[in-house]
XYZ file of C-alpha atoms in Angstrom:
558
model
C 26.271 84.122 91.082
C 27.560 80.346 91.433
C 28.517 79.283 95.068
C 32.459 79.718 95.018
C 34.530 78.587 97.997
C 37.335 81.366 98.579
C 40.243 80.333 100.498
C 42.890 83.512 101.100
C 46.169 82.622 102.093
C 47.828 84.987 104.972
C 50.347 86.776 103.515
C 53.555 87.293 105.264
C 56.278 89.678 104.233
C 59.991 89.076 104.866
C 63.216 91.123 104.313
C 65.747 88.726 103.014
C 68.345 90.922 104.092
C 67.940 91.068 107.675
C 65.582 87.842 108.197
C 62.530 90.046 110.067
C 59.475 91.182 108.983
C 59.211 94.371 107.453
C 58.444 96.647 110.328
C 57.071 99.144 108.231
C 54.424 96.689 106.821
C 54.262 95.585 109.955
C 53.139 98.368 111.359
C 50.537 99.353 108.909
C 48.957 96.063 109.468
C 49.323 96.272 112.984
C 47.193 99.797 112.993
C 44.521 98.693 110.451
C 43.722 95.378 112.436
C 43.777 98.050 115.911
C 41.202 99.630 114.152
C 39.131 97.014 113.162
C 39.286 95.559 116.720
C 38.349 99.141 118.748
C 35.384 99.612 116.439
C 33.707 95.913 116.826
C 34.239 96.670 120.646
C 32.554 99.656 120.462
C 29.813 98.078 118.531
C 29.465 95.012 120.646
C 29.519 97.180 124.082
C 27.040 99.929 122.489
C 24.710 97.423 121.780
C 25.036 95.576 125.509
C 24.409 98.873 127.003
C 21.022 99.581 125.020
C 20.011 96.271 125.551
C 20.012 96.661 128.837
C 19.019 100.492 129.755
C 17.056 101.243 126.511
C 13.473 102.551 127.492
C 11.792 99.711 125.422
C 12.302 96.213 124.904
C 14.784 96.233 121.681
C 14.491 93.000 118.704
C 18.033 92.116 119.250
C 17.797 90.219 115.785
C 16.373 93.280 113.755
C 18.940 95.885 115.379
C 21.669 94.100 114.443
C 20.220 93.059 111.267
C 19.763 96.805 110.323
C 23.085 97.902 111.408
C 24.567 94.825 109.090
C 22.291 96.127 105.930
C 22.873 99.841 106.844
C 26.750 98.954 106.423
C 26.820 96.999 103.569
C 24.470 99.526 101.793
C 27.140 101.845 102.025
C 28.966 99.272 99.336
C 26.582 98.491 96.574
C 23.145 96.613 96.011
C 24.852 93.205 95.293
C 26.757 92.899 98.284
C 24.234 91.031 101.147
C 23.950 89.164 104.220
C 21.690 86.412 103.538
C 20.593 84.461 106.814
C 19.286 81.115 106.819
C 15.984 81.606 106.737
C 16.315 83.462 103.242
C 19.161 80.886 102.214
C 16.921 78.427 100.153
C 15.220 81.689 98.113
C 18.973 82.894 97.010
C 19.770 79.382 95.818
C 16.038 79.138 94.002
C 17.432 82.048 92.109
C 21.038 80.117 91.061
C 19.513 76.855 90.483
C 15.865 77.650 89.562
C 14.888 74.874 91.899
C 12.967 74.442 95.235
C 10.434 71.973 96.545
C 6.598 72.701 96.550
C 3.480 72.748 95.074
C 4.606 74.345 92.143
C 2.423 78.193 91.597
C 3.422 81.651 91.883
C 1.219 83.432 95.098
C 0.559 87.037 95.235
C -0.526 89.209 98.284
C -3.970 91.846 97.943
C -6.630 92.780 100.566
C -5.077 91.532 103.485
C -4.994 87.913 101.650
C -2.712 85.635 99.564
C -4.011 83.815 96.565
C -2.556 81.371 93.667
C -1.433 84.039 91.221
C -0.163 81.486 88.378
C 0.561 77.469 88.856
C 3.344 76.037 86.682
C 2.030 74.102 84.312
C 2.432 70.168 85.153
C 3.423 71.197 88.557
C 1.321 69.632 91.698
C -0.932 73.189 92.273
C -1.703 72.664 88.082
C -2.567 68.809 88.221
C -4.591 69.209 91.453
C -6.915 71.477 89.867
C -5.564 75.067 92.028
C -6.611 78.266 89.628
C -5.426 81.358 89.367
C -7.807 84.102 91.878
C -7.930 81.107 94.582
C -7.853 82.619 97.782
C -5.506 80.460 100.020
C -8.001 79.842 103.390
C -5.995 77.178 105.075
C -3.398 75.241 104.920
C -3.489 71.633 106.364
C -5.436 72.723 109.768
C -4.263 76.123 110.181
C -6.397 79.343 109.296
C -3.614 81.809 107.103
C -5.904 84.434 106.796
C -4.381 87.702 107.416
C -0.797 86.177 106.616
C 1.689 87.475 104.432
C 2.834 86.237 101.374
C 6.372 85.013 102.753
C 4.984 82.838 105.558
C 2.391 81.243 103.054
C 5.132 81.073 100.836
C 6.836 78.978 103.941
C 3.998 76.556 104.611
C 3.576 75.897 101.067
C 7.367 74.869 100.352
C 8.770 71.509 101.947
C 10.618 68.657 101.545
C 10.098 66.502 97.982
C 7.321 63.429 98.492
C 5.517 64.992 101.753
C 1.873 66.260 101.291
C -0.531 69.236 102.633
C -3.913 70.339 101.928
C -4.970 73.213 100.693
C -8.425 74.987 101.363
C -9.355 77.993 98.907
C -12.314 80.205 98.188
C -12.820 80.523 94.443
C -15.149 83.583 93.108
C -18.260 81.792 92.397
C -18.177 79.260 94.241
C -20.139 79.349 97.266
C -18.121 76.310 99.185
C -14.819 76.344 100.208
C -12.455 73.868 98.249
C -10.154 71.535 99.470
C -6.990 69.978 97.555
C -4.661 67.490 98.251
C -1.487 67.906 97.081
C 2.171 66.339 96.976
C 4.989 68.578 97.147
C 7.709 68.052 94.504
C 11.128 68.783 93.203
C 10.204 72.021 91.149
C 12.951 72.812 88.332
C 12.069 76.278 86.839
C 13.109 75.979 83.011
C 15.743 78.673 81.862
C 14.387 78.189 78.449
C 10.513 78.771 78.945
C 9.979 78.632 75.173
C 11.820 78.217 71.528
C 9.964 77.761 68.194
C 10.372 79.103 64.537
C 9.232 82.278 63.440
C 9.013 84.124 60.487
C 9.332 81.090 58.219
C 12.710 80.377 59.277
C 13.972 82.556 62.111
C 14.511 80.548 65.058
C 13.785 82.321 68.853
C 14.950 81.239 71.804
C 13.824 82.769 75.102
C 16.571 82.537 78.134
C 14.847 83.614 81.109
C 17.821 83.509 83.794
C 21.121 81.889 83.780
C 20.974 78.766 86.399
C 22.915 76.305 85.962
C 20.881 74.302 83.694
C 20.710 77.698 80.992
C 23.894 76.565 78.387
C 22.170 73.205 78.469
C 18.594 74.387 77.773
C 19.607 76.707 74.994
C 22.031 74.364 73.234
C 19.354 71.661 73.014
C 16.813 74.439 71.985
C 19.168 75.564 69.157
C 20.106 71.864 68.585
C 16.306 71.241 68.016
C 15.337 74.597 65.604
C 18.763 73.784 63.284
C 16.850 70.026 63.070
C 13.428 72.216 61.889
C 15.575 74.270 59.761
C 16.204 77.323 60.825
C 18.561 79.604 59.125
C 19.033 82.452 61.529
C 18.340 82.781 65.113
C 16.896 85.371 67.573
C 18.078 84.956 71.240
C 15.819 86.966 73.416
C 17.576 88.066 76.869
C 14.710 91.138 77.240
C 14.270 91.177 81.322
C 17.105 88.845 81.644
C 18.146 89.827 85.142
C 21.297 87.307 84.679
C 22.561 84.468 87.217
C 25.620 82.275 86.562
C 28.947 84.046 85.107
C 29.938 80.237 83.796
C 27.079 79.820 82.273
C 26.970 82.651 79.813
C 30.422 81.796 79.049
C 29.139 78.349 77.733
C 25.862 79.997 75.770
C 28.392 82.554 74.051
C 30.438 79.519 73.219
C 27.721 77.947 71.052
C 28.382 80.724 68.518
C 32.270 80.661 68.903
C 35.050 78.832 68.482
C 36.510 77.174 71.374
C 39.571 79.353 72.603
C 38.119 82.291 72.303
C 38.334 84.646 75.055
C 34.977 85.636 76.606
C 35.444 88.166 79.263
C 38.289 88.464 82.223
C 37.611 89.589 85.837
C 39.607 91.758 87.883
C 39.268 92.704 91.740
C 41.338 94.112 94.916
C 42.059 90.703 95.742
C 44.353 89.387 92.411
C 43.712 85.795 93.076
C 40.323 86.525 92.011
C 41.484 87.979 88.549
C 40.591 84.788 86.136
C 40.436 85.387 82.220
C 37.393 82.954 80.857
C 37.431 81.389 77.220
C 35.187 78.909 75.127
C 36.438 75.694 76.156
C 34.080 73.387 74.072
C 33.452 72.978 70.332
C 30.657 75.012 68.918
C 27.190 74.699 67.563
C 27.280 76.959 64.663
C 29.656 79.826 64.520
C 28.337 81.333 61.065
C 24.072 81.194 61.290
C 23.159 84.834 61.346
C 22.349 85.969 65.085
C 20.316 88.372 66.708
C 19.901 89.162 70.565
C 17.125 91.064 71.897
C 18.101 93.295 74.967
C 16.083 96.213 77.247
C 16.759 97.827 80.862
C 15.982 94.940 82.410
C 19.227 92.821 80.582
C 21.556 92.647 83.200
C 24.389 90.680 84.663
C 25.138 87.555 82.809
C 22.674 88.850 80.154
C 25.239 91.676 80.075
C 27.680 89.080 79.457
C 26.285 87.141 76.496
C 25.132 90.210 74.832
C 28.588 92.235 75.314
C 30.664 89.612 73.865
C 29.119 88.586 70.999
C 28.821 92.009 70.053
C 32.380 93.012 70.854
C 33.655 89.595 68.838
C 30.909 91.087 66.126
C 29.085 87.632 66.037
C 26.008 89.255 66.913
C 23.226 92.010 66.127
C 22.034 93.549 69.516
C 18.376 94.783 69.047
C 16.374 96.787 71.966
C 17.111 99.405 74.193
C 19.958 100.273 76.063
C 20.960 97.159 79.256
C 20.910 97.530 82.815
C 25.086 97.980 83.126
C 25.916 95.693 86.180
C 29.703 94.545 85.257
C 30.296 93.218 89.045
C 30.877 89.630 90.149
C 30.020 88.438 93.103
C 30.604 85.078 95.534
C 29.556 83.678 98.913
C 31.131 83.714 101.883
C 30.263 81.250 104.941
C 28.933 83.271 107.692
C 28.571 81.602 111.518
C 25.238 80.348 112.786
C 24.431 78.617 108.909
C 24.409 82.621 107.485
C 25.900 83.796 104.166
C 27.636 86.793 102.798
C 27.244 87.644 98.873
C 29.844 89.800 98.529
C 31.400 91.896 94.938
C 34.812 90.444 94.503
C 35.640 91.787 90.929
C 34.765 94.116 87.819
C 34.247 91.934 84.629
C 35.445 92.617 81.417
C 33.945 91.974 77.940
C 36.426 91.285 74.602
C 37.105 94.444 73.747
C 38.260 95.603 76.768
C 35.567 97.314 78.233
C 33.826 97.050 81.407
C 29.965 97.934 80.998
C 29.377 98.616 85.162
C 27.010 101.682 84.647
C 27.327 103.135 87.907
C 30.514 103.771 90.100
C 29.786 102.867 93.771
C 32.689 103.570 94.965
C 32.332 107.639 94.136
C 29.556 108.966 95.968
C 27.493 112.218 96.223
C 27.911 113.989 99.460
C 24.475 112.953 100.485
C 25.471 109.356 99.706
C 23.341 108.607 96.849
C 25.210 107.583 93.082
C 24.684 108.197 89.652
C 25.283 106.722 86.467
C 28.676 107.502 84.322
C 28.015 110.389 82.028
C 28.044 109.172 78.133
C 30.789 112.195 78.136
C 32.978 110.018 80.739
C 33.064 107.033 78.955
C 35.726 105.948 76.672
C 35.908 104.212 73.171
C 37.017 100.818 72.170
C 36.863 97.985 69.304
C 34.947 95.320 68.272
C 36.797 92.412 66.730
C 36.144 93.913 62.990
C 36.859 97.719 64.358
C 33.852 99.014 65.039
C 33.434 101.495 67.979
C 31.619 100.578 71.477
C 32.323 102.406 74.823
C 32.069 101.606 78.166
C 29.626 102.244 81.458
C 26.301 102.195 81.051
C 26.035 99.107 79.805
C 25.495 97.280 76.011
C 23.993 100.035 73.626
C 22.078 98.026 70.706
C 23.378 98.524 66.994
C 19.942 99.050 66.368
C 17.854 100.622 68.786
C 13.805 100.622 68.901
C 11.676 103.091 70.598
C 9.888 102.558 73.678
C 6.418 102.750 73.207
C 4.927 104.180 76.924
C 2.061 102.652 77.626
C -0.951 105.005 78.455
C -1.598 105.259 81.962
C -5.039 103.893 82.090
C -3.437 100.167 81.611
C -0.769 100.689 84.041
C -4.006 101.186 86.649
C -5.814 98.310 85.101
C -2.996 96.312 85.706
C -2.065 97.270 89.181
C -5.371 97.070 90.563
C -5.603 93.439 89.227
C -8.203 94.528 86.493
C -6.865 92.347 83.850
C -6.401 89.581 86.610
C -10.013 89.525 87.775
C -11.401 89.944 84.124
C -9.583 86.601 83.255
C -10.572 84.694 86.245
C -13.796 85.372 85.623
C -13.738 84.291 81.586
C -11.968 81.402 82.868
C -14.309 80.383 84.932
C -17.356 80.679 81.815
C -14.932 79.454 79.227
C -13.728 75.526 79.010
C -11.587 76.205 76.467
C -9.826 78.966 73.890
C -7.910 78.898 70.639
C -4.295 77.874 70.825
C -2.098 80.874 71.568
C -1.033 81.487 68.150
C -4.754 81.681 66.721
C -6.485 83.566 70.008
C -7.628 86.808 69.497
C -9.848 88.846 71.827
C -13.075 89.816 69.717
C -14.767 92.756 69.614
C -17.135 91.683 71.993
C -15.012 90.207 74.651
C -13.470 93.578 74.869
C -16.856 95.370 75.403
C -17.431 92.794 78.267
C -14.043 93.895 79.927
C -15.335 97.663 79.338
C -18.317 96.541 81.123
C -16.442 95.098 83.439
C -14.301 97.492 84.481
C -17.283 100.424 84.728
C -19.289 98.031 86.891
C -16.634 98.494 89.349
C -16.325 102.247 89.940
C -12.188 102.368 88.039
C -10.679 105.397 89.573
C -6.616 106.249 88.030
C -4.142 108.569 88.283
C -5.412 111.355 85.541
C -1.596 112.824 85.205
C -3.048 115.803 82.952
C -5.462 116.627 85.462
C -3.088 116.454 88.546
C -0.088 118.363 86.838
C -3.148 121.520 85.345
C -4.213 121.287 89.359
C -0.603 121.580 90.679
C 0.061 124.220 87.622
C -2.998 126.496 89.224
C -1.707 126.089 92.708
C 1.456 127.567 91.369
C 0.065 130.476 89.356
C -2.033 131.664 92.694
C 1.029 131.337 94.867
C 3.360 133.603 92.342
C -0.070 135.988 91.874
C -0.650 134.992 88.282
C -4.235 134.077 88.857
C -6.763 136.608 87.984
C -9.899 136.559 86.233
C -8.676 135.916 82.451
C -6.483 133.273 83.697
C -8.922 131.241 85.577
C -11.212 131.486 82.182
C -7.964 129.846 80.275
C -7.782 127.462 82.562
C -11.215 126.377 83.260
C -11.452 126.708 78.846
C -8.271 123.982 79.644
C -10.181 121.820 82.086
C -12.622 121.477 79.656
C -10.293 120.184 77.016
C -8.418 117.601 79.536
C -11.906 116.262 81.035
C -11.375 112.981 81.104
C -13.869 110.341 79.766
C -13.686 106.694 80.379
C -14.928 105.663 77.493
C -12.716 107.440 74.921
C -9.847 106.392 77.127
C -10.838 102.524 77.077
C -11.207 103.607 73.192
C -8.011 105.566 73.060
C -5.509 102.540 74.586
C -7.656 100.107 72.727
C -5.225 98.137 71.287
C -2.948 98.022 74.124
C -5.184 97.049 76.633
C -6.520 94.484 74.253
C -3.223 93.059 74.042
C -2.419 92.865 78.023
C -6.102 91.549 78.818
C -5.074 88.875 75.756
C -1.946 87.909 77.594
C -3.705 87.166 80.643
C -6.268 85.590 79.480
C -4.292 82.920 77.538
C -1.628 82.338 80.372
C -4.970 80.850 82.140
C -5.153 78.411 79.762
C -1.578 77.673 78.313
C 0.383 79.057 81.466
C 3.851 80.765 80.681
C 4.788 78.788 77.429
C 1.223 80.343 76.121
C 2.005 83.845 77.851
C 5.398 84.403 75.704
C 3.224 82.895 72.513
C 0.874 86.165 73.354
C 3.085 88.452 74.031
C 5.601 88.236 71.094
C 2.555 88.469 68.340
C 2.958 91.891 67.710
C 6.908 92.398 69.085
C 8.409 95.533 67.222
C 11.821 94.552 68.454
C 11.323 90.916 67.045
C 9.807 92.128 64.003
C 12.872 94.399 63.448
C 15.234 91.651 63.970
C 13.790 89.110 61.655
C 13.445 92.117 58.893
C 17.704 92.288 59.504
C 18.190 88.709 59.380
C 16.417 88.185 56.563
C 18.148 91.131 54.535
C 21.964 89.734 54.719
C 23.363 93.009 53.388
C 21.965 95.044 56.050
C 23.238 92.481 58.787
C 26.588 92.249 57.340
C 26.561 96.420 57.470
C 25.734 96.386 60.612
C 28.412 93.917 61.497
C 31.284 95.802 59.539
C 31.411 92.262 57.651
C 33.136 93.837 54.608
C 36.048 94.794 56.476
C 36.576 91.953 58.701
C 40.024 91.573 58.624
């Protein structure tokens, strides 16, 4: 969340009848700060005394760092110490900006390679692909290095330059590139365009504190094209900025309107937030898009314009994080993120799906229990409840994916397949006329048989466990090891068929890659939405006014 200064004020209370302080007050203080004192002595003398005696040389920097984490994981997961070194990635992800060369890096067999350049960035323009294996940097060998220190090299003030040596598959010499870092500004707003004839979409990737900007000029821009409905699309929206959500929800509200309010231990933090600006359009039909991964500020947008019934939410079920956090200043240049307050959405109800504060006797938490949660009202009566986060008015099933693409895609499958049509391909379709052909897809079956694919066959595994178990309870005689072997038989798996099976699928994830190669993320989201059930749904609502205003309890808006 934004950067906020806290100052707390010491409070002192006096009797006004005899002049002192209240002893009893007094003394509770007086116990708590004992307390407080005894235990950092302990700490601080434990530690001196291991230091000194301990058998083996102890990483005074990691003890103490784990004893800091171990503690504050006893609070919740949003509640850090960030040092220093980690200080510029935390305000990457507030301001979506950093200094470098501009290209995601990922980390496989003992390497680091360019994983995906930003298009127009400095990797992009000085000709870095995706599959590069990073050799050197400037002079120095980072083979064997891990992603973070690469990560480090690679990053650097605006204006200064490096050079970059990579191996490219086949390419027999090693390739040099010169590059000049830059000021890299991530864009909240990835992509916008019409759809469906007039639907406009908007995709918000994270809420820096460019986001209300991005969208408002995006939304600005589709009612200039025509647009007469609008999809806003916060799927895997892992949130960012409280403010900031405030401002997007205030494009579709009237200024005045109150968005959400916090509330924490600490009542100078409790702050109500309303629209404070004009709107853009506070009657276009609207649809958001939400999943598991909608979360935070996502949380936010979502929540209220459902509560104030402005909106149709369309997904799955959200994350349900309803905390708030701020920094604190920390000696030595350090940081402390730290959950000041609950937030709450216009009806009332916080969405915080899991109650930190009430743990299992083995420490570990769950989420609230539908059966614990209570009702409220939207703004035209309709009934929502609270914890576990924003259910959708209309939910849409979650296709599982088969598991042969989830080991396609983890053993970079899809990734290597695409470098390599990269590299024999100039050019492809624009994203919106690509499709993979028949025959593409039999080179990618090729492909992947020419390298030996081994995966996880789950039927297999749980029928091996499931004999284990029938021998150990004595179950396993003769006419049960003919079912099962009959069984076996049935569950053999066969390549083939199963490239055959998840056709479709796997055409559709080898697609996306493919075409981010060409038209980096802008032309990933392009691939990826072609075939979008939720999307589909939620241009099918806005275009059928008497379902939306059903679903929005429009007839008895009072």
């Amino acid at each position: 969340m934004k950067n906020i200064r806290l100052t707390f004020a010491t409070v002192t209370v006096l009797s006004f009848c005899s002049g002192f302080i209240n002893p009893i007050w007094a003394g509770k203080s007086d116990e708590k700060n004992f307390e407080i004192s005894r235990n950092l002595d302990i700490f601080n003398s434990l530690f001196k005394e291991l230091n000194m005696f301990y058998v083996d040389t102890i990483n005074a920097e990691k003890a103490i760092s784990d004893g800091v984490n171990a503690m504050l994981a006893r609070l919740d997961p949003y509640t850090e110490y960030i040092p220093e070194k980690e200080k510029d990635d935390f305000f990457f992800s507030t301001t979506g900006e950093y200094a470098g060369i501009g290209s995601f890096i990922m980390e496989r067999d003992n390497a680091v390679y360019i994983s995906e350049p930003y298009e127009g960035m400095p990797a992009q323009l000085a000709g870095l692909r995706p599959g590069d294996k990073i050799v050197m940097i400037d002079n120095d060998t980072v083979l064997g290095w891990k992603s973070a220190k690469v990560s480090e090299r690679l990053k650097g003030p605006a204006n200064t330059q490096l050079k970059v040596t990579v191996e490219r598959p086949g390419v027999k010499d090693l390739l040099s590139f010169e590059l000049t870092r830059k000021k890299i500004q991530m864009p909240a707003v990835p992509y916008y365009d019409v759809v469906c004839d007039s639907v406009g979409y908007i995709y918000l990737s994270s809420f820096t504190d460019t986001s209300a900007g991005e969208v408002k000029r995006a939304l600005q821009d589709l009612k200039k094209r025509g647009i007469t409905s609008l999809v806003l699309d916060l799927r895997s929206n892992g949130g960012g900025i409280l403010e900031q959500a405030v401002q997007i929800v205030n494009l579709f509200v009237p200024k005045g309107v109150e968005v959400l309010s916090t509330r924490g231990r600490n009542k100078k933090m409790d702050k109500i937030y309303k629209t404070t600006q004009e709107p853009v359009d506070v009657k276009m039909p609207l649809a958001v898009l939400i999943d598991g991964g909608t979360a935070s500020s996502s949380e936010i947008v979502a929540g209220a314009l459902q509560d104030l019934d402005r909106a149709v939410i369309i997904g799955s079920r959200s994350y349900g994080k309803g905390l708030v956090q701020s920094t604190r200043p920390l000696p030595y240049n350090g940081m402390l993120k730290v959950t000041i307050a609950r937030y709450y959405i216009p009806s009332g109800r916080l969405i915080q799906a899991i109650d930190y504060s009430h743990r299992n006797p083995d420490g570990s938490v769950a989420r609230i229990p539908d059966s614990l949660t209570h009702e409220f009202k939207t703004a035209h009566g309709r009934i929502v409840r609270d914890g576990g986060g924003i259910k959708p008015d209309v939910e849409t099933s979650m296709e599982r994916r088969g598991n042969i693409s989830y080991y396609l895609m983890k053993d970079f499958y899809f990734f290597d397949y695409a470098t390599r049509y990269a590299a024999e391909h100039d050019t492809i379709p624009a994203p919106k006329d690509f499709k993979l052909s028949d025959e593409e897809y039999e080179g990618f079956k090729a492909f992947v048989k020419s390298k030996d694919f081994k995966y996880d066959k789950q039927s297999e595994r749980i029928l091996s466990d499931l004999k284990e178990v029938a021998k150990f309870e004595g179950y396993f005689d003769e006419n049960t090891q003919k079912q099962f072997e009959a069984l076996e038989a049935c569950l053999n798996h066969d390549l083939d068929r199963d490239l055959e099976t998840f056709h479709d699928e796997i055409a559709e994830l080898l697609s996306i890659e493919i075409v981010k190669r060409y038209y980096y993320q802008k032309g990933e989201i392009i691939e990826s939405i072609k075939n979008d059930k939720d999307l589909k749904e939620a241009c099918r609502i806005l275009g059928n006014k008497s379902r939306y205003d059903e679903i929005l309890n429009l007839s008895g808006k009072h």
